[in-house]
Amino acid sequence: MRLKGFIFDLDGTIVETDYDWSRIKNEIGTGGQPILNYINQLSPVERQQKYQLLEQYEKKATDQARLKKGIKSFLEFLRQKKVKIALVTNNSWANTEIILRKFNLSFDRVLTRESGLWKPSGLPIKSIIDYFQLKSQECAVVGDSLFDVQAAREAGVNHIFILTEEAGRFSGYPVKVFPSIPALQDFVRREYFQPS
Ligand SMILES: [Mg+2]
């Protein structure tokens, strides 16, 4: 079966970024909730304060972001195969745009948190699949975190590819784990795009 859509996460997937999420969550005081869920249920004044704090960390990480090895060639490969490619990130549009411009990347569709849809909900993934007029089974999600896994599953996506050097973190989840983008590309080519 050929895959027709690939939905990528940004941070840790397209680019390497340095986020100390436990420190950030601690400082914001999320009490174990996903950050965006927590912030968005606060009063307007508090919400603005917490967003400012989050944005300081995000800006710093964005400025230091490095393109992941092999990602350009993988995106080019998918384009050649006429696969739709999308980016879904919980990051802001401002930071996403900086990264897209800096590394000269383009996607058929980009969703940031300003859409009001964010992971771990499956809604942003589902929104992309509907936009492309594809079925969940025809799409793959590529990410690096449990949020990506939860969002993909909630959207009915079974092809979940995780980039990580800590495969153990994902044992027990219905995902395929890869140490690098070239390794993922080899697998995708072999498994889904063999000449018939
Ligand atoms: Mg990520």
CSV table of C-alpha atoms and ligand atoms in Angstrom, one decimal:
chain,number,residue,atom,x,y,z
A,1,MET,CA,0.0,0.0,0.0
A,2,ARG,CA,1.3,3.5,-0.9
A,3,LEU,CA,1.1,6.3,1.5
A,4,LYS,CA,-0.4,9.5,0.2
A,5,GLY,CA,0.2,12.0,3.0
A,6,PHE,CA,3.0,12.6,5.5
A,7,ILE,CA,2.3,14.8,8.6
A,8,PHE,CA,5.5,16.0,10.3
A,9,ASP,CA,6.1,17.4,13.7
A,10,LEU,CA,8.5,20.4,13.9
A,11,ASP,CA,10.7,20.4,17.0
A,12,GLY,CA,12.8,17.3,17.4
A,13,THR,CA,11.6,16.0,14.0
A,14,ILE,CA,12.4,18.6,11.3
A,15,VAL,CA,14.9,20.5,13.4
A,16,GLU,CA,16.9,19.6,16.5
A,17,THR,CA,16.0,22.0,19.3
A,18,ASP,CA,17.0,22.2,22.9
A,19,TYR,CA,14.0,22.3,25.2
A,20,ASP,CA,14.2,21.4,28.8
A,21,TRP,CA,10.4,20.7,29.0
A,22,SER,CA,10.4,19.6,32.7
A,23,ARG,CA,12.0,22.9,33.7
A,24,ILE,CA,9.6,24.9,31.5
A,25,LYS,CA,6.6,23.1,32.9
A,26,ASN,CA,7.9,23.6,36.4
A,27,GLU,CA,8.4,27.3,35.9
A,28,ILE,CA,4.9,27.7,34.3
A,29,GLY,CA,3.4,25.5,37.0
A,30,THR,CA,1.3,23.3,34.8
A,31,GLY,CA,0.7,20.7,37.6
A,32,GLY,CA,1.2,17.8,35.1
A,33,GLN,CA,-1.2,19.1,32.4
A,34,PRO,CA,-0.1,19.6,28.8
A,35,ILE,CA,1.3,23.2,28.7
A,36,LEU,CA,-1.1,24.6,26.1
A,37,ASN,CA,-4.2,23.0,27.8
A,38,TYR,CA,-3.1,24.5,31.1
A,39,ILE,CA,-2.3,28.0,29.8
A,40,ASN,CA,-5.5,28.3,27.8
A,41,GLN,CA,-7.8,27.7,30.8
A,42,LEU,CA,-6.3,30.6,32.7
A,43,SER,CA,-7.7,34.1,33.1
A,44,PRO,CA,-6.6,36.5,30.3
A,45,VAL,CA,-4.0,38.3,32.3
A,46,GLU,CA,-2.4,35.1,33.7
A,47,ARG,CA,-2.6,33.5,30.2
A,48,GLN,CA,-0.7,36.4,28.7
A,49,GLN,CA,2.0,36.1,31.4
A,50,LYS,CA,2.5,32.4,31.0
A,51,TYR,CA,2.5,32.7,27.2
A,52,GLN,CA,5.3,35.3,27.5
A,53,LEU,CA,7.3,32.9,29.6
A,54,LEU,CA,6.8,30.1,27.2
A,55,GLU,CA,7.7,32.3,24.3
A,56,GLN,CA,11.0,33.3,25.8
A,57,TYR,CA,12.0,29.7,25.9
A,58,GLU,CA,10.7,29.0,22.5
A,59,LYS,CA,12.5,32.0,20.9
A,60,LYS,CA,15.8,30.9,22.3
A,61,ALA,CA,15.3,27.3,21.1
A,62,THR,CA,14.2,28.5,17.7
A,63,ASP,CA,17.3,30.7,17.3
A,64,GLN,CA,19.5,27.7,18.0
A,65,ALA,CA,17.6,25.2,15.9
A,66,ARG,CA,19.6,22.9,13.6
A,67,LEU,CA,18.1,21.2,10.6
A,68,LYS,CA,18.0,17.5,11.0
A,69,LYS,CA,20.4,15.5,8.8
A,70,GLY,CA,18.6,14.0,5.8
A,71,ILE,CA,15.3,15.9,6.1
A,72,LYS,CA,15.6,17.9,2.9
A,73,SER,CA,16.3,14.8,0.9
A,74,PHE,CA,13.4,12.9,2.6
A,75,LEU,CA,11.0,15.7,1.8
A,76,GLU,CA,12.3,15.8,-1.8
A,77,PHE,CA,11.8,12.0,-2.1
A,78,LEU,CA,8.2,12.3,-0.9
A,79,ARG,CA,7.5,15.1,-3.3
A,80,GLN,CA,8.8,13.1,-6.2
A,81,LYS,CA,6.4,10.3,-5.1
A,82,LYS,CA,3.6,12.8,-5.2
A,83,VAL,CA,3.0,12.5,-1.5
A,84,LYS,CA,1.3,15.5,0.3
A,85,ILE,CA,3.4,16.8,3.1
A,86,ALA,CA,2.2,18.8,6.1
A,87,LEU,CA,3.6,20.3,9.3
A,88,VAL,CA,1.7,20.2,12.5
A,89,THR,CA,3.3,21.8,15.5
A,90,ASN,CA,2.3,23.1,19.0
A,91,ASN,CA,4.8,25.9,18.4
A,92,SER,CA,3.7,29.4,17.4
A,93,TRP,CA,3.4,30.6,13.8
A,94,ALA,CA,6.2,33.2,14.5
A,95,ASN,CA,8.7,30.6,15.4
A,96,THR,CA,7.6,28.2,12.7
A,97,GLU,CA,8.0,30.8,10.1
A,98,ILE,CA,11.5,31.7,11.3
A,99,ILE,CA,12.5,28.0,10.9
A,100,LEU,CA,10.8,27.5,7.5
A,101,ARG,CA,12.6,30.6,6.1
A,102,LYS,CA,15.9,30.0,7.7
A,103,PHE,CA,16.1,26.5,6.2
A,104,ASN,CA,14.1,27.2,3.1
A,105,LEU,CA,11.5,24.5,3.8
A,106,SER,CA,8.0,24.4,2.4
A,107,PHE,CA,5.0,22.2,3.1
A,108,ASP,CA,1.6,21.8,1.4
A,109,ARG,CA,-0.1,22.8,4.7
A,110,VAL,CA,1.1,24.1,8.0
A,111,LEU,CA,-0.8,24.1,11.3
A,112,THR,CA,0.5,25.9,14.3
A,113,ARG,CA,-1.2,26.4,17.7
A,114,GLU,CA,-2.9,29.6,16.5
A,115,SER,CA,-5.3,27.2,14.7
A,116,GLY,CA,-6.7,26.4,18.2
A,117,LEU,CA,-6.0,22.7,17.5
A,118,TRP,CA,-3.0,21.2,19.2
A,119,LYS,CA,-1.5,17.8,20.2
A,120,PRO,CA,-2.0,15.5,22.1
A,121,SER,CA,-5.5,16.0,20.6
A,122,GLY,CA,-6.0,14.3,17.3
A,123,LEU,CA,-7.8,17.3,15.9
A,124,PRO,CA,-4.9,19.0,14.1
A,125,ILE,CA,-3.9,15.8,12.4
A,126,LYS,CA,-7.5,15.1,11.4
A,127,SER,CA,-7.8,18.6,10.0
A,128,ILE,CA,-4.8,18.0,7.7
A,129,ILE,CA,-6.1,14.6,6.5
A,130,ASP,CA,-9.5,16.2,5.7
A,131,TYR,CA,-7.8,19.1,4.0
A,132,PHE,CA,-5.9,16.7,1.7
A,133,GLN,CA,-9.1,14.7,1.2
A,134,LEU,CA,-7.3,11.6,2.2
A,135,LYS,CA,-8.1,8.7,4.6
A,136,SER,CA,-6.3,8.2,7.9
A,137,GLN,CA,-5.0,4.9,6.7
A,138,GLU,CA,-3.3,6.6,3.7
A,139,CYS,CA,-1.3,8.9,5.9
A,140,ALA,CA,1.7,8.7,8.2
A,141,VAL,CA,2.7,10.8,11.2
A,142,VAL,CA,6.4,11.5,11.9
A,143,GLY,CA,7.3,12.8,15.3
A,144,ASP,CA,9.5,12.4,18.3
A,145,SER,CA,7.2,12.4,21.3
A,146,LEU,CA,4.3,10.7,23.0
A,147,PHE,CA,2.1,13.7,22.1
A,148,ASP,CA,2.7,12.8,18.4
A,149,VAL,CA,1.7,9.2,19.1
A,150,GLN,CA,-1.4,10.1,21.0
A,151,ALA,CA,-2.5,12.6,18.4
A,152,ALA,CA,-1.9,10.2,15.5
A,153,ARG,CA,-3.8,7.4,17.2
A,154,GLU,CA,-6.8,9.7,18.0
A,155,ALA,CA,-6.9,10.7,14.4
A,156,GLY,CA,-7.0,7.1,13.3
A,157,VAL,CA,-3.5,7.0,11.8
A,158,ASN,CA,-1.7,3.7,12.1
A,159,HIS,CA,1.5,4.5,10.4
A,160,ILE,CA,3.4,6.3,13.2
A,161,PHE,CA,7.1,6.8,12.8
A,162,ILE,CA,9.1,8.1,15.7
A,163,LEU,CA,12.6,9.6,15.5
A,164,THR,CA,14.5,8.9,18.7
A,165,GLU,CA,17.7,7.4,20.1
A,166,GLU,CA,15.8,6.2,23.1
A,167,ALA,CA,13.6,3.4,21.6
A,168,GLY,CA,12.8,2.1,25.0
A,169,ARG,CA,10.5,5.1,25.7
A,170,PHE,CA,8.2,3.9,23.0
A,171,SER,CA,8.1,0.2,23.7
A,172,GLY,CA,4.5,-1.0,24.0
A,173,TYR,CA,3.3,1.7,21.6
A,174,PRO,CA,2.2,0.7,18.1
A,175,VAL,CA,4.9,2.8,16.4
A,176,LYS,CA,8.0,2.2,14.4
A,177,VAL,CA,11.1,3.8,15.9
A,178,PHE,CA,14.1,5.1,13.9
A,179,PRO,CA,17.4,6.5,15.0
A,180,SER,CA,17.7,8.9,12.1
A,181,ILE,CA,15.8,10.3,9.0
A,182,PRO,CA,17.9,8.4,6.5
A,183,ALA,CA,17.0,5.2,8.3
A,184,LEU,CA,13.3,6.2,8.1
A,185,GLN,CA,13.6,7.1,4.5
A,186,ASP,CA,15.2,3.7,3.7
A,187,PHE,CA,12.3,2.0,5.4
A,188,VAL,CA,9.6,4.1,3.7
A,189,ARG,CA,11.1,3.5,0.3
A,190,ARG,CA,11.4,-0.3,0.8
A,191,GLU,CA,8.0,-0.7,2.5
A,192,TYR,CA,5.7,1.7,0.6
A,193,PHE,CA,7.4,2.8,-2.7
A,194,GLN,CA,8.9,-0.3,-4.2
A,195,PRO,CA,8.5,-0.2,-8.0
A,196,SER,CA,5.8,-2.7,-8.9
B,1,MG,MG,8.5,17.3,18.8
